[in-house]
Coordinates of C-alpha atoms and ligand atoms in Angstrom, one line a residue:
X247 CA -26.0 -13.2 -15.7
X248 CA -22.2 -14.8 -16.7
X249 CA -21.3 -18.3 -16.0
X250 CA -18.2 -18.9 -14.9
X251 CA -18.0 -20.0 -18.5
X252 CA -19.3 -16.6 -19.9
X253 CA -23.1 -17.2 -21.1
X254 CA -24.6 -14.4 -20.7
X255 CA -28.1 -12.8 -20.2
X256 CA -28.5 -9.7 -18.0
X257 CA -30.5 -6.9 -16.3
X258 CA -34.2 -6.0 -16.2
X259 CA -35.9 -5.6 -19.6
X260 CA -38.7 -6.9 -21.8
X261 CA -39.9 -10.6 -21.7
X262 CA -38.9 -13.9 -20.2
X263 CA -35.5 -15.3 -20.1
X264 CA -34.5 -18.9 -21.7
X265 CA -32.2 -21.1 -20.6
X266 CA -30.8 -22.2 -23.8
X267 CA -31.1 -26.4 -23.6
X268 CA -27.8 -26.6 -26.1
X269 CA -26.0 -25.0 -22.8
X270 CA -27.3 -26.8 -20.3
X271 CA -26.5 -30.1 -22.6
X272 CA -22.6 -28.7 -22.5
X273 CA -22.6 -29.4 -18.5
X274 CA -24.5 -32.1 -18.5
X275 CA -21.5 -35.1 -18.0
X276 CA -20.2 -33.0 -15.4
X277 CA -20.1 -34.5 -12.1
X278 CA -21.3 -31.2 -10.2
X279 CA -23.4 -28.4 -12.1
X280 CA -22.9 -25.4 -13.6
X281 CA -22.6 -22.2 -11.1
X282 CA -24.0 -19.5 -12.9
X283 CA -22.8 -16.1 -11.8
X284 CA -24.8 -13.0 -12.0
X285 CA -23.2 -9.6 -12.4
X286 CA -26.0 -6.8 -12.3
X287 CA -27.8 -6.1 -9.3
X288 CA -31.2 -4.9 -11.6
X289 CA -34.2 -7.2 -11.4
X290 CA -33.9 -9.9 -13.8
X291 CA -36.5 -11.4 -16.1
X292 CA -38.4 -14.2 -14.8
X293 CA -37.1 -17.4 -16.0
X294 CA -39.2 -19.7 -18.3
X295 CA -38.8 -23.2 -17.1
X296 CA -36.9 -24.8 -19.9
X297 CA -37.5 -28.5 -18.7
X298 CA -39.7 -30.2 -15.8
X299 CA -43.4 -29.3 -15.2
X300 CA -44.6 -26.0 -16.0
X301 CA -45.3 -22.9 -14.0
X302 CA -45.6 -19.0 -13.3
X303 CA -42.0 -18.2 -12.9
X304 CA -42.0 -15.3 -10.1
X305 CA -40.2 -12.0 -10.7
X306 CA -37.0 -11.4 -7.7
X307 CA -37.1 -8.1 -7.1
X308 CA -33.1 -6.4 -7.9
X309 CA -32.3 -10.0 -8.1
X310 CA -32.5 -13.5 -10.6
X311 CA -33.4 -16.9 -10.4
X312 CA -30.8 -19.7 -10.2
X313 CA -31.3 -21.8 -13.6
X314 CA -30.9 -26.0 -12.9
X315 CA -29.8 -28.8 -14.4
X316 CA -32.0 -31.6 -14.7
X317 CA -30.5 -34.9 -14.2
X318 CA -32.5 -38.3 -13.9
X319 CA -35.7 -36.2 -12.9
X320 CA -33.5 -34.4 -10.0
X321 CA -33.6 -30.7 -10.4
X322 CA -29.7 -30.2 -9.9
X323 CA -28.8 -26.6 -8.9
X324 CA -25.4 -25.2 -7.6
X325 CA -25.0 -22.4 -5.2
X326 CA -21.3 -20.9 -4.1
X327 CA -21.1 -18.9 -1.2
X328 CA -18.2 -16.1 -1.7
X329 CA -17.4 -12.6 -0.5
X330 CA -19.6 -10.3 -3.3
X331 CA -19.5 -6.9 -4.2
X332 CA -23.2 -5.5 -3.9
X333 CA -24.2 -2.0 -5.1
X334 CA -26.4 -1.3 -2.5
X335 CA -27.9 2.1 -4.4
X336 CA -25.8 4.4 -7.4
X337 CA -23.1 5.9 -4.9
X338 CA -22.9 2.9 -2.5
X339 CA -21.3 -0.6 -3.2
X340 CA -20.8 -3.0 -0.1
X341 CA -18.8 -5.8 0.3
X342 CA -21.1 -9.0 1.1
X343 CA -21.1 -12.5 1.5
X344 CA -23.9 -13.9 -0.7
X345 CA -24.4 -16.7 -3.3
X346 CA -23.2 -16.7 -7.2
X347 CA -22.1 -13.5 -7.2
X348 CA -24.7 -11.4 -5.4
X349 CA -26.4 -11.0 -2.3
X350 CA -29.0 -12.0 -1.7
X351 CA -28.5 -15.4 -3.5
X352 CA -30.7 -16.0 -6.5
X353 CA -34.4 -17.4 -5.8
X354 CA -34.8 -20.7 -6.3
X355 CA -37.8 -22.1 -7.5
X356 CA -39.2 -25.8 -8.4
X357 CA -42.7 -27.4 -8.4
X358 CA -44.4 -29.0 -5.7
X359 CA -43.9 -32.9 -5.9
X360 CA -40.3 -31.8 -7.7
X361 CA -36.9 -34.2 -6.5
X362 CA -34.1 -31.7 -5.7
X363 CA -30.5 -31.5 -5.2
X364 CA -28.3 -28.7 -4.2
X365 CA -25.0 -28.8 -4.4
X366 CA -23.4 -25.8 -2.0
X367 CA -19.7 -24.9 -2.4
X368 CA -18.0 -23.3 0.3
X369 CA -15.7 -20.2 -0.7
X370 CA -15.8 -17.9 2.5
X371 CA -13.0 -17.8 5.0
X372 CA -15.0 -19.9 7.7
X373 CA -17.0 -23.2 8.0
X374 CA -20.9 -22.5 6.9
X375 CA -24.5 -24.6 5.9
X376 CA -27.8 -24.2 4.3
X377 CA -30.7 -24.2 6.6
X378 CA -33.8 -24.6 4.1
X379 CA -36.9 -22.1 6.2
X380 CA -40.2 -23.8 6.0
X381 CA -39.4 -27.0 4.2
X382 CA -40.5 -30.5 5.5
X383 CA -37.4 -32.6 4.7
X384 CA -35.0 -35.3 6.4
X385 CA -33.9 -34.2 9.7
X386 CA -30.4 -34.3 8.0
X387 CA -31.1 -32.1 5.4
X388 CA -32.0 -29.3 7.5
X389 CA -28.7 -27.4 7.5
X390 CA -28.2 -26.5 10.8
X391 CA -24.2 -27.4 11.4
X392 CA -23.7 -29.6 14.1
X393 CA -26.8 -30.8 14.9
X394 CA -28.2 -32.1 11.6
X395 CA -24.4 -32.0 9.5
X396 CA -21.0 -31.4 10.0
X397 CA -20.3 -27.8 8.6
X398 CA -18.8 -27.4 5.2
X399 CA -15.4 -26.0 5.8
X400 CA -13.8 -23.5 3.5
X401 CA -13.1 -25.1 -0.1
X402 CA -15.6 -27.8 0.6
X403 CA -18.7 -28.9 -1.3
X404 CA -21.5 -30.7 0.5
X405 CA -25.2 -32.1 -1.2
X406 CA -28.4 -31.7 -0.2
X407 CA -31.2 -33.8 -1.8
X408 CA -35.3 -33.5 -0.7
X409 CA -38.6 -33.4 -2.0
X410 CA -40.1 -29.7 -2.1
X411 CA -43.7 -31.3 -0.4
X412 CA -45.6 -28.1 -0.7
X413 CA -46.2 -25.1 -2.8
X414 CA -45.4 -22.0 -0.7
X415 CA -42.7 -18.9 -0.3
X416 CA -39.9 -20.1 1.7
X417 CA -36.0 -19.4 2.5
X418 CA -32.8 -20.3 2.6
X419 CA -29.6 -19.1 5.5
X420 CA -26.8 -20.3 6.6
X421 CA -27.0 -22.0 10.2
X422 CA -23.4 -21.6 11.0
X423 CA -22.3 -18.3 12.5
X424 CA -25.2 -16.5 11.4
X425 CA -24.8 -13.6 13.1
X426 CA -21.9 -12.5 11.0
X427 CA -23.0 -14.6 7.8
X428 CA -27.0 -13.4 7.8
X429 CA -25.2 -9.9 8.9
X430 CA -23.0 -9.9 5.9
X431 CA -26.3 -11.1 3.8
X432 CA -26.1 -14.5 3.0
X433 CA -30.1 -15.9 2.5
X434 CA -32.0 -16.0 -1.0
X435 CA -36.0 -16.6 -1.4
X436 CA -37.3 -20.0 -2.5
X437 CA -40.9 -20.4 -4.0
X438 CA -42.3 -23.9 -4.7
X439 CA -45.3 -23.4 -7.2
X440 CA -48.4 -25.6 -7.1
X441 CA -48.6 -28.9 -9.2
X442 CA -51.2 -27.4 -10.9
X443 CA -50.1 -24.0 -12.2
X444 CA -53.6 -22.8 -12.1
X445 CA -54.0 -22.9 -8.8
X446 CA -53.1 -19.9 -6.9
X447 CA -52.4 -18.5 -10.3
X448 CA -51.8 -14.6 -10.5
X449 CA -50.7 -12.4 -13.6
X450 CA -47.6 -10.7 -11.6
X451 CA -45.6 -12.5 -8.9
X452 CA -43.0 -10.7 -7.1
X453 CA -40.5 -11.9 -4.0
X454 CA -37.8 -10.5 -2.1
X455 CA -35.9 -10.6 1.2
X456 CA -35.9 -7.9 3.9
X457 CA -32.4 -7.2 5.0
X458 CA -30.3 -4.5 6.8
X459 CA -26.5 -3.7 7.4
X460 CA -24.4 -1.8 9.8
X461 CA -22.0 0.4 6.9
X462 CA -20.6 3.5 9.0
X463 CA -20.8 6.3 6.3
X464 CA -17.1 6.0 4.1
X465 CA -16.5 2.5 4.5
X466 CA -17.5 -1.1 3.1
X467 CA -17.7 -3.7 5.0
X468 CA -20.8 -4.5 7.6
X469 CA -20.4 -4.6 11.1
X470 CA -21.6 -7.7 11.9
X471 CA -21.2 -7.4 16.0
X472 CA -24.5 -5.0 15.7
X473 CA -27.0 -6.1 17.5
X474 CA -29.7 -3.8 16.4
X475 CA -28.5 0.1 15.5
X476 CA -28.2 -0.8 12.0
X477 CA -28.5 2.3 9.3
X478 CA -28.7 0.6 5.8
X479 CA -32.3 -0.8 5.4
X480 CA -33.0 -3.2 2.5
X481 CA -35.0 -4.5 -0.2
X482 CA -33.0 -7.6 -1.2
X483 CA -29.9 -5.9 -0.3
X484 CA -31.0 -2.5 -2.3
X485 CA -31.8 0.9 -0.2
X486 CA -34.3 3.9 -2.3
X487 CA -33.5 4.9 -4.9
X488 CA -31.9 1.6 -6.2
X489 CA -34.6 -0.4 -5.3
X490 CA -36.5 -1.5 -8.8
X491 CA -40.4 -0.3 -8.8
X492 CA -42.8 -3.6 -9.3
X493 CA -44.5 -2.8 -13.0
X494 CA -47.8 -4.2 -13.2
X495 CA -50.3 -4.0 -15.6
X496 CA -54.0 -2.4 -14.8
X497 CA -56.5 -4.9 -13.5
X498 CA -53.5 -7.9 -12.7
X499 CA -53.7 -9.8 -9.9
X500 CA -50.6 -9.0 -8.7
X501 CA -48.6 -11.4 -5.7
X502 CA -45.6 -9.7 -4.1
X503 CA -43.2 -12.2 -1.5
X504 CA -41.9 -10.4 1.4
X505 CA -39.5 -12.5 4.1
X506 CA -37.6 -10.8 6.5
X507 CA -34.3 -11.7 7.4
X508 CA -33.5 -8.6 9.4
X509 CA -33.2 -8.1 13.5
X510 CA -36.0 -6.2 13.2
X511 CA -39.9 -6.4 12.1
X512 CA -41.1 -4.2 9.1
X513 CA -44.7 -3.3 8.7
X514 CA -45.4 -3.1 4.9
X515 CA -47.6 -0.9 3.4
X516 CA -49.2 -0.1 0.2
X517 CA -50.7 3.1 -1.2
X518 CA -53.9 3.4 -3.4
X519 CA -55.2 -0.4 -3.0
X520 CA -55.9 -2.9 -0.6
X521 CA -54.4 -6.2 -0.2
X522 CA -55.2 -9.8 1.3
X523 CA -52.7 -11.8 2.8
X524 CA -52.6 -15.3 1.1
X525 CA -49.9 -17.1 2.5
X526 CA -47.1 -17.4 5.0
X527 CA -44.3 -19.7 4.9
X528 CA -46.5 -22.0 6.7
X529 CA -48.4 -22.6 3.7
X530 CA -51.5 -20.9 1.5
X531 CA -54.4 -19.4 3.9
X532 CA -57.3 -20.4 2.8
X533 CA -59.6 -18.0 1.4
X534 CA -62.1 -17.6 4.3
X535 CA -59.7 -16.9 6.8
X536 CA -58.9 -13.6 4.8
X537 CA -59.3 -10.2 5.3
X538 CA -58.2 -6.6 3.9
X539 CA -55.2 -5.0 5.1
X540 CA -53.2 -2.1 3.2
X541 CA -50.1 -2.7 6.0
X542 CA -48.6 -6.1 7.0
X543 CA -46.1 -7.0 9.6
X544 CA -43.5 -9.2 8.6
X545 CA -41.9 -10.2 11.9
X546 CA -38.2 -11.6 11.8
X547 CA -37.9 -14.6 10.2
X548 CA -41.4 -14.8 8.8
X549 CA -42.2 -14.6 5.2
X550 CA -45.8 -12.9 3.7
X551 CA -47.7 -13.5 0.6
X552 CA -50.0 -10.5 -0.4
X553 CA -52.6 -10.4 -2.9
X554 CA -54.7 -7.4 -4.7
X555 CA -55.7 -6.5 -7.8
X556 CA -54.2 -4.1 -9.3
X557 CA -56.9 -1.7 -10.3
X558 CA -55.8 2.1 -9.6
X559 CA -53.4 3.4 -12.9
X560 CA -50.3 5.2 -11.0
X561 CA -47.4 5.3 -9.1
X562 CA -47.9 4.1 -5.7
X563 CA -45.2 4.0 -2.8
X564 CA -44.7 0.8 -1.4
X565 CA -42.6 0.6 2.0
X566 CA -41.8 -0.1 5.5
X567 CA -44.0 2.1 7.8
X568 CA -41.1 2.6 10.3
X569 CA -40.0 6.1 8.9
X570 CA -36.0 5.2 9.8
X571 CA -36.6 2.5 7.9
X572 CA -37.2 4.5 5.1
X573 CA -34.2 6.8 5.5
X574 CA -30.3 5.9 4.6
X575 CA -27.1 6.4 6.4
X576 CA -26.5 9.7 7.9
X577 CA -30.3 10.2 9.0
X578 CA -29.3 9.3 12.4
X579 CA -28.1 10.2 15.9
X580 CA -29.0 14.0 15.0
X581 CA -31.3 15.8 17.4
X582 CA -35.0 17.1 17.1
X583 CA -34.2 21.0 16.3
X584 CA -38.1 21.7 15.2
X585 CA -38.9 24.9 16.6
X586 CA -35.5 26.0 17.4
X587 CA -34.1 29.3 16.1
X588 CA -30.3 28.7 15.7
X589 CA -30.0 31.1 12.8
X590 CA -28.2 33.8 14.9
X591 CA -25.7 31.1 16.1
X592 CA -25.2 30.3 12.3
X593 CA -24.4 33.8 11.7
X594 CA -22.1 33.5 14.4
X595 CA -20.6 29.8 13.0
X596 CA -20.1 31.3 9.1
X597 CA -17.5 34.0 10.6
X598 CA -15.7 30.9 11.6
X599 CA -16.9 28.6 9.0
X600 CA -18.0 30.2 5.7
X601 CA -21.2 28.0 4.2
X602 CA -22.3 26.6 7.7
X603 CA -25.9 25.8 7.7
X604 CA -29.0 25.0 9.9
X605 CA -30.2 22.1 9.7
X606 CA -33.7 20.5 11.2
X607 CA -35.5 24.0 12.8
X608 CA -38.4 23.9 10.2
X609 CA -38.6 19.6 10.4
X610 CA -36.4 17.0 9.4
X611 CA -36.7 18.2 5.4
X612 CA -33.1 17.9 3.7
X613 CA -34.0 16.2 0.3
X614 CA -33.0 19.5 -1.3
X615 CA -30.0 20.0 0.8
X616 CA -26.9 18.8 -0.9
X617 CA -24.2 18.2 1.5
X618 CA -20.5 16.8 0.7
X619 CA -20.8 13.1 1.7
X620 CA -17.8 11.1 3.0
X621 CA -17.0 8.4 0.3
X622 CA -19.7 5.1 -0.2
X623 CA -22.5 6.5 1.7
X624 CA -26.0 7.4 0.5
X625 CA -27.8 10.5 1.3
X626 CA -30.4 10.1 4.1
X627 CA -33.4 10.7 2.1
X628 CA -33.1 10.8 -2.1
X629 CA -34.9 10.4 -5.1
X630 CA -36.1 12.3 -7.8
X631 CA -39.6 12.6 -8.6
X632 CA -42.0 14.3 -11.5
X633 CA -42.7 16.9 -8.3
X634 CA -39.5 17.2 -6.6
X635 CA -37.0 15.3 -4.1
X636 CA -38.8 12.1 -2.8
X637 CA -37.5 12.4 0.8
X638 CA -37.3 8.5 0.7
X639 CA -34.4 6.1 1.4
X640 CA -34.2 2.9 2.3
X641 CA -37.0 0.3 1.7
X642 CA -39.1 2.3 -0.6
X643 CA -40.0 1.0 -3.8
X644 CA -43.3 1.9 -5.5
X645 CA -45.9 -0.4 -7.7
X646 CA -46.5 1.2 -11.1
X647 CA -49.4 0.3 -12.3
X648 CA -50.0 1.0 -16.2
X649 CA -52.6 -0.1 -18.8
X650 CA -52.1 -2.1 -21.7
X651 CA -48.9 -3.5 -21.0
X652 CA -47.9 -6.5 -22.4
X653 CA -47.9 -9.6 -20.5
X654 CA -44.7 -10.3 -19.2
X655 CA -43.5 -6.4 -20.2
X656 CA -41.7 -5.8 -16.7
X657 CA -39.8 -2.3 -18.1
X658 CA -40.2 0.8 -16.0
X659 CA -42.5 3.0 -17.8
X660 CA -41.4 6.2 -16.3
X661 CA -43.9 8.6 -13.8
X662 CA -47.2 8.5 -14.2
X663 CA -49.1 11.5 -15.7
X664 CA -51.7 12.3 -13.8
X665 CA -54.8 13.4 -15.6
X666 CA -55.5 17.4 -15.9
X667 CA -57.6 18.3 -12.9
X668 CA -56.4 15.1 -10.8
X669 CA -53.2 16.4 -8.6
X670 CA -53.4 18.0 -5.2
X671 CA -52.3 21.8 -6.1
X672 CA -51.8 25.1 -4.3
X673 CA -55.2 27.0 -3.2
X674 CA -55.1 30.4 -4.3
X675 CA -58.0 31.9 -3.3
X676 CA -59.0 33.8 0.3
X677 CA -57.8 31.6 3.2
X678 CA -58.2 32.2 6.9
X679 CA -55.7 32.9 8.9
X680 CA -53.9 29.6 10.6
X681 CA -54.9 29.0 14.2
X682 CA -53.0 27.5 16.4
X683 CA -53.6 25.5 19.8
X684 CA -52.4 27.2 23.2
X685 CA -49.2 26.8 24.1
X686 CA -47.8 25.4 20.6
X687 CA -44.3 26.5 19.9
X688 CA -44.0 29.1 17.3
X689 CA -41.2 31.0 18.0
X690 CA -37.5 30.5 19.0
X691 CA -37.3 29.1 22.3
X692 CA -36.2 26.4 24.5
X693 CA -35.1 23.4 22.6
X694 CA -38.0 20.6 23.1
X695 CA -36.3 17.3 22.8
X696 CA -32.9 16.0 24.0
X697 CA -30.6 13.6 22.0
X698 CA -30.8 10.2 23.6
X699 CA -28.0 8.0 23.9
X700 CA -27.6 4.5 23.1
X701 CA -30.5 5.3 20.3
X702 CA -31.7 2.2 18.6
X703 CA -34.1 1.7 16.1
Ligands
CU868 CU1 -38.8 -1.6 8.5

């Protein structure tokens, strides 16, 4: 993370961040706070409160948390909202509207009971406002333009000043042409922790923002008129494989924060363990009203708290259950070709076109294939694994779990190693021959499913 005064410290890695107190002091006659700035789009250590009360900073998944000034026993924080350059995955960089230099916006995060004021400087194009999801503030504080504020026109700074009431996962948006400013992926996550930083206390706490973009395959820029055919799908503005894994020691209590702030819900789901959801941003469930789940929809605008312990050494996928949602750009509009025999037409095509190929007869597989790509695009479904291509894209991320970490130790400990005897493997032995139902297409035939049009997702 830079400053726009150049202090620097950056990208995932070992331990906690500090904000150094001899810094903050610099700023401190200034009329309006620091904005600090962060370059890298990796995940961030969490960041140690250096004044105030204390508490369990969370972990932002590929993203940071906005460091304050405090002023009078106000938490003073700054956020700018300007056009940023996001890397979306290696391969794919996409010009955004966000907060301090990426997008999503940093999380921000205070202490129930805590005095805040924002500070939110204008630098896009077009008039825009903070609308803070699932606080209970002054009717005037609530951000949406027009009705509770005027708008903050371009160049403008406006001040917003509450009490965070309640310890919970919330958000914050813009409520002024939101289609095009949530489209172009302007929102960050905001947790307020418990007074008491016991309560509801968990070893590993993670949060992010579900988000997804219309990028047509060699350009930029989001098409924010989409309504719902969108073809990037996000983790905090990240698509597999440049979505972080969530490291986690064997036996934690481990919290991740989902909120979505797509057009779309997202079912999430987690492999090897079984979760409880805790909270919404409604508030903490309480613990009766609990039960296990290993999937959780997270409708649009809603935010989830998940629990588990994390007791299962491995790597585990962790993703949407809506398999587009888990593929990239070019995975769509192409037709169901399973069970069709087109090689004699490719034979035909590679007269015409040397290195034609035939795509989608035996399934949908095409990790292995390596096509040219037009320019800023990601392959549909990427990844390299210990086994293989991980025919994954999109929001996939997986939960290592390792023993004997360190606490706080947050550095990807590379692929698990299954022990000897413990990985599904090829049976070698005498097998019967496959049967198959009556009527099951097994040869080349007619073509079974029809390219629809208008296909959304
Ligand atoms: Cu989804």
């Amino acid at each position: 993370m830079t400053s726009r005064r150049n202090f620097l410290f950056n990208g995932a890695g070992a331990g906690a961040a500090m904000v150094g107190a001899s810094l903050v002091s610099k700023a401190a006659a200034a009329a309006i706070p620091e904005a600090p700035v962060q370059n890298s789009s990796g995940t961030a250590p969490p960041l140690v409160p250096p004044n105030g009360r204390p508490y369990n900073p969370v972990v932002t998944l590929n993203g940071w948390t906005l460091p304050w000034r405090m002023k009078d026993g106000v938490k003073e924080f700054h956020l700018v909202a300007e056009p940023v350059v996001r890397e979306i995955a290696p391969g794919m960089k996409a010009n955004l509207w966000g907060y301090n230099g990426q997008s999503p916006g940093p999380t921000i995060e205070v202490v129930e009971g805590d005095r805040v004021r924002i500070f939110v400087t204008n630098k896009l194009p077009e008039a825009t406002s903070i609308h803070w999801h699932g606080q209970f503030l002054p009717n005037g504080m609530d951000g949406v333009a027009g009705l509770n504020q005027p708008a903050i026109a371009p160049g403008k700074t406006f001040v917003y000043e509450f009490v965070a009431r309640y310890a919970g996962t919330f958000m914050y948006h813009p409520h002024a042409d939101e289609m095009a400013q949530i489209g172009m992926g302007m929102m960050g996550s905001w947790v307020t922790h418990p007074k008491d930083p016991r309560q509801h206390a968990v070893d590993r706490d993670f949060v992010f923002l579900l988000n997804a973009y219309d990028i047509e395959p060699g350009s930029y820029t989001p098409n924010v008129n989409e309504m719902l055919d969108f073809n990037i799908w996000t983790i905090n503005s990240r698509a597999f494989p440049g979505t972080d894994p969530m490291v986690v020691r064997k036996d934690d209590r481990v919290r991740i924060r989902m909120g979505n702030l797509s057009m779309t819900n997202h079912p999430f789901h987690i492999h090897g363990h079984r979760f409880e959801i805790t909270g919404t941003d409604g508030g903490w469930i309480p613990p009766a009203a609990r039960w296990p789940e290993v999937t959780v929809d997270i409708g649009v605008g809603q935010m989830r708290a998940i629990e588990f312990i994390a007791d299962s050494p491995g790597d585990w996928a962790f993703h949407c259950h809506k398999s587009h949602h888990t593929m990239n750009a070019m995975g769509h509009q192409v037709p169901n070709l399973i069970g069709v025999d087109h090689s004699g037409v490719a034979r035909k095509i590679n007269d015409l076109v040397p290195g034609y190929m035939v795509m989608g007869d035996k399934g949908g597989s095409m990790g292995s294939m390596r096509m040219p790509l037009p320019e800023n695009t990601l392959p549909m479904m990427d990844g390299k694994g210990p086994f293989g291509e991980i025919e994954m894209g999109g929001m996939f991320t997986m939960i290592k779990v390792r023993e004997g970490l360190a606490r706080g130790d947050f550095r990807d400990p590379g692929w698990y190693r299954q022990p000897p005897g413990t990985v599904a493997r090829e049976w070698t032995g005498p097998a019967p021959e496959a049967v198959r139902a009556p009527g099951a297409v097994t040869s080349p035939g007619e073509p079974v499913a029809r390219v629809k049009k208008g296909h959304g997702h």
